[in-house]
Amino acid sequence: MPSPAAELYSDIVFGKPALVISVLLLLVAFFAWHAQDFRLDASADSLLLENDPDLEFSREVNNRYGLGDSVIVAYTPDGDLFDRETLKAY
């Protein structure tokens, strides 16, 4: 025996499909309209607390050396970095 809530849900969903589809379309339209105002801040600064010492150090380094838009590439060779075999391989 289904609960009264399950019966009510079943009656609404299966008894009035046009109403359910209309409500769902209105919800999708509402969220789609407001999605244009969504802004995602994926910067590293947004992941740290405002008074975090690491954030303050990072800002100090960026101000001193201007590294705001840089990329750091790390390379780990299989052997010694300046070994003849390593240099020949790459």
JSON list of C-alpha atoms in Angstrom, two decimals:
[
{"chain": "A", "resi": 1, "resn": "MET", "atom": "CA", "xyz": [0.00, 0.00, 0.00]},
{"chain": "A", "resi": 2, "resn": "PRO", "atom": "CA", "xyz": [1.65, 3.24, -1.14]},
{"chain": "A", "resi": 3, "resn": "SER", "atom": "CA", "xyz": [1.82, 6.17, 1.20]},
{"chain": "A", "resi": 4, "resn": "PRO", "atom": "CA", "xyz": [-0.54, 9.13, 0.72]},
{"chain": "A", "resi": 5, "resn": "ALA", "atom": "CA", "xyz": [2.38, 11.27, -0.49]},
{"chain": "A", "resi": 6, "resn": "ALA", "atom": "CA", "xyz": [3.27, 8.69, -3.14]},
{"chain": "A", "resi": 7, "resn": "GLU", "atom": "CA", "xyz": [-0.34, 8.52, -4.29]},
{"chain": "A", "resi": 8, "resn": "LEU", "atom": "CA", "xyz": [-0.55, 12.33, -4.52]},
{"chain": "A", "resi": 9, "resn": "TYR", "atom": "CA", "xyz": [2.70, 12.44, -6.50]},
{"chain": "A", "resi": 10, "resn": "SER", "atom": "CA", "xyz": [1.48, 9.70, -8.83]},
{"chain": "A", "resi": 11, "resn": "ASP", "atom": "CA", "xyz": [-1.88, 11.43, -9.33]},
{"chain": "A", "resi": 12, "resn": "ILE", "atom": "CA", "xyz": [-0.24, 14.75, -10.21]},
{"chain": "A", "resi": 13, "resn": "VAL", "atom": "CA", "xyz": [2.53, 13.38, -12.45]},
{"chain": "A", "resi": 14, "resn": "PHE", "atom": "CA", "xyz": [0.45, 10.84, -14.33]},
{"chain": "A", "resi": 15, "resn": "GLY", "atom": "CA", "xyz": [-2.92, 12.58, -14.07]},
{"chain": "A", "resi": 16, "resn": "LYS", "atom": "CA", "xyz": [-1.84, 16.02, -15.31]},
{"chain": "A", "resi": 17, "resn": "PRO", "atom": "CA", "xyz": [1.21, 15.60, -17.55]},
{"chain": "A", "resi": 18, "resn": "ALA", "atom": "CA", "xyz": [0.62, 18.92, -19.34]},
{"chain": "A", "resi": 19, "resn": "LEU", "atom": "CA", "xyz": [0.82, 20.78, -16.01]},
{"chain": "A", "resi": 20, "resn": "VAL", "atom": "CA", "xyz": [3.99, 18.95, -15.00]},
{"chain": "A", "resi": 21, "resn": "ILE", "atom": "CA", "xyz": [5.69, 19.63, -18.34]},
{"chain": "A", "resi": 22, "resn": "SER", "atom": "CA", "xyz": [4.62, 23.29, -18.23]},
{"chain": "A", "resi": 23, "resn": "VAL", "atom": "CA", "xyz": [6.02, 23.77, -14.73]},
{"chain": "A", "resi": 24, "resn": "LEU", "atom": "CA", "xyz": [9.28, 22.06, -15.70]},
{"chain": "A", "resi": 25, "resn": "LEU", "atom": "CA", "xyz": [9.61, 24.22, -18.83]},
{"chain": "A", "resi": 26, "resn": "LEU", "atom": "CA", "xyz": [9.03, 27.35, -16.76]},
{"chain": "A", "resi": 27, "resn": "LEU", "atom": "CA", "xyz": [11.71, 26.27, -14.28]},
{"chain": "A", "resi": 28, "resn": "VAL", "atom": "CA", "xyz": [14.18, 25.53, -17.07]},
{"chain": "A", "resi": 29, "resn": "ALA", "atom": "CA", "xyz": [13.45, 28.89, -18.71]},
{"chain": "A", "resi": 30, "resn": "PHE", "atom": "CA", "xyz": [13.88, 30.70, -15.38]},
{"chain": "A", "resi": 31, "resn": "PHE", "atom": "CA", "xyz": [17.25, 29.09, -14.66]},
{"chain": "A", "resi": 32, "resn": "ALA", "atom": "CA", "xyz": [18.41, 29.52, -18.27]},
{"chain": "A", "resi": 33, "resn": "TRP", "atom": "CA", "xyz": [17.59, 33.23, -18.12]},
{"chain": "A", "resi": 34, "resn": "HIS", "atom": "CA", "xyz": [19.54, 33.70, -14.89]},
{"chain": "A", "resi": 35, "resn": "ALA", "atom": "CA", "xyz": [22.47, 31.59, -16.12]},
{"chain": "A", "resi": 36, "resn": "GLN", "atom": "CA", "xyz": [23.66, 34.59, -18.15]},
{"chain": "A", "resi": 37, "resn": "ASP", "atom": "CA", "xyz": [24.45, 36.39, -14.88]},
{"chain": "A", "resi": 38, "resn": "PHE", "atom": "CA", "xyz": [26.52, 33.51, -13.51]},
{"chain": "A", "resi": 39, "resn": "ARG", "atom": "CA", "xyz": [30.21, 34.33, -13.10]},
{"chain": "A", "resi": 40, "resn": "LEU", "atom": "CA", "xyz": [32.75, 31.74, -12.00]},
{"chain": "A", "resi": 41, "resn": "ASP", "atom": "CA", "xyz": [35.95, 32.96, -10.35]},
{"chain": "A", "resi": 42, "resn": "ALA", "atom": "CA", "xyz": [38.41, 30.12, -10.84]},
{"chain": "A", "resi": 43, "resn": "SER", "atom": "CA", "xyz": [41.49, 32.09, -9.86]},
{"chain": "A", "resi": 44, "resn": "ALA", "atom": "CA", "xyz": [43.84, 30.79, -7.21]},
{"chain": "A", "resi": 45, "resn": "ASP", "atom": "CA", "xyz": [43.16, 33.89, -5.10]},
{"chain": "A", "resi": 46, "resn": "SER", "atom": "CA", "xyz": [39.54, 32.87, -4.65]},
{"chain": "A", "resi": 47, "resn": "LEU", "atom": "CA", "xyz": [40.59, 29.58, -3.02]},
{"chain": "A", "resi": 48, "resn": "LEU", "atom": "CA", "xyz": [42.40, 31.25, -0.11]},
{"chain": "A", "resi": 49, "resn": "LEU", "atom": "CA", "xyz": [41.11, 33.26, 2.82]},
{"chain": "A", "resi": 50, "resn": "GLU", "atom": "CA", "xyz": [41.59, 37.02, 2.57]},
{"chain": "A", "resi": 51, "resn": "ASN", "atom": "CA", "xyz": [43.99, 37.24, 5.54]},
{"chain": "A", "resi": 52, "resn": "ASP", "atom": "CA", "xyz": [45.88, 34.06, 4.66]},
{"chain": "A", "resi": 53, "resn": "PRO", "atom": "CA", "xyz": [49.67, 34.51, 4.90]},
{"chain": "A", "resi": 54, "resn": "ASP", "atom": "CA", "xyz": [50.17, 32.45, 1.73]},
{"chain": "A", "resi": 55, "resn": "LEU", "atom": "CA", "xyz": [47.86, 34.76, -0.20]},
{"chain": "A", "resi": 56, "resn": "GLU", "atom": "CA", "xyz": [49.70, 37.82, 1.09]},
{"chain": "A", "resi": 57, "resn": "PHE", "atom": "CA", "xyz": [53.04, 36.26, 0.10]},
{"chain": "A", "resi": 58, "resn": "SER", "atom": "CA", "xyz": [51.70, 35.39, -3.36]},
{"chain": "A", "resi": 59, "resn": "ARG", "atom": "CA", "xyz": [50.48, 38.95, -3.90]},
{"chain": "A", "resi": 60, "resn": "GLU", "atom": "CA", "xyz": [53.82, 40.34, -2.72]},
{"chain": "A", "resi": 61, "resn": "VAL", "atom": "CA", "xyz": [55.71, 38.10, -5.17]},
{"chain": "A", "resi": 62, "resn": "ASN", "atom": "CA", "xyz": [53.33, 39.04, -8.01]},
{"chain": "A", "resi": 63, "resn": "ASN", "atom": "CA", "xyz": [53.79, 42.74, -7.28]},
{"chain": "A", "resi": 64, "resn": "ARG", "atom": "CA", "xyz": [57.56, 42.43, -7.04]},
{"chain": "A", "resi": 65, "resn": "TYR", "atom": "CA", "xyz": [58.19, 40.24, -10.09]},
{"chain": "A", "resi": 66, "resn": "GLY", "atom": "CA", "xyz": [55.05, 40.71, -12.17]},
{"chain": "A", "resi": 67, "resn": "LEU", "atom": "CA", "xyz": [54.24, 37.00, -12.47]},
{"chain": "A", "resi": 68, "resn": "GLY", "atom": "CA", "xyz": [50.49, 37.44, -12.78]},
{"chain": "A", "resi": 69, "resn": "ASP", "atom": "CA", "xyz": [50.19, 35.80, -16.22]},
{"chain": "A", "resi": 70, "resn": "SER", "atom": "CA", "xyz": [53.03, 33.32, -16.26]},
{"chain": "A", "resi": 71, "resn": "VAL", "atom": "CA", "xyz": [53.23, 29.57, -16.70]},
{"chain": "A", "resi": 72, "resn": "ILE", "atom": "CA", "xyz": [55.75, 27.41, -14.89]},
{"chain": "A", "resi": 73, "resn": "VAL", "atom": "CA", "xyz": [56.81, 24.19, -16.60]},
{"chain": "A", "resi": 74, "resn": "ALA", "atom": "CA", "xyz": [58.54, 21.45, -14.62]},
{"chain": "A", "resi": 75, "resn": "TYR", "atom": "CA", "xyz": [60.57, 18.70, -16.28]},
{"chain": "A", "resi": 76, "resn": "THR", "atom": "CA", "xyz": [61.96, 15.58, -14.60]},
{"chain": "A", "resi": 77, "resn": "PRO", "atom": "CA", "xyz": [64.33, 13.58, -16.81]},
{"chain": "A", "resi": 78, "resn": "ASP", "atom": "CA", "xyz": [64.91, 9.86, -16.39]},
{"chain": "A", "resi": 79, "resn": "GLY", "atom": "CA", "xyz": [68.65, 10.38, -15.83]},
{"chain": "A", "resi": 80, "resn": "ASP", "atom": "CA", "xyz": [70.93, 13.29, -14.99]},
{"chain": "A", "resi": 81, "resn": "LEU", "atom": "CA", "xyz": [69.69, 16.48, -16.68]},
{"chain": "A", "resi": 82, "resn": "PHE", "atom": "CA", "xyz": [72.93, 17.29, -18.54]},
{"chain": "A", "resi": 83, "resn": "ASP", "atom": "CA", "xyz": [74.04, 13.71, -19.19]},
{"chain": "A", "resi": 84, "resn": "ARG", "atom": "CA", "xyz": [74.87, 13.02, -22.87]},
{"chain": "A", "resi": 85, "resn": "GLU", "atom": "CA", "xyz": [72.30, 10.22, -23.14]},
{"chain": "A", "resi": 86, "resn": "THR", "atom": "CA", "xyz": [69.55, 12.40, -21.68]},
{"chain": "A", "resi": 87, "resn": "LEU", "atom": "CA", "xyz": [70.36, 15.27, -24.04]},
{"chain": "A", "resi": 88, "resn": "LYS", "atom": "CA", "xyz": [70.44, 12.94, -27.05]},
{"chain": "A", "resi": 89, "resn": "ALA", "atom": "CA", "xyz": [67.05, 11.47, -26.15]},
{"chain": "A", "resi": 90, "resn": "TYR", "atom": "CA", "xyz": [65.36, 14.86, -26.26]}
]
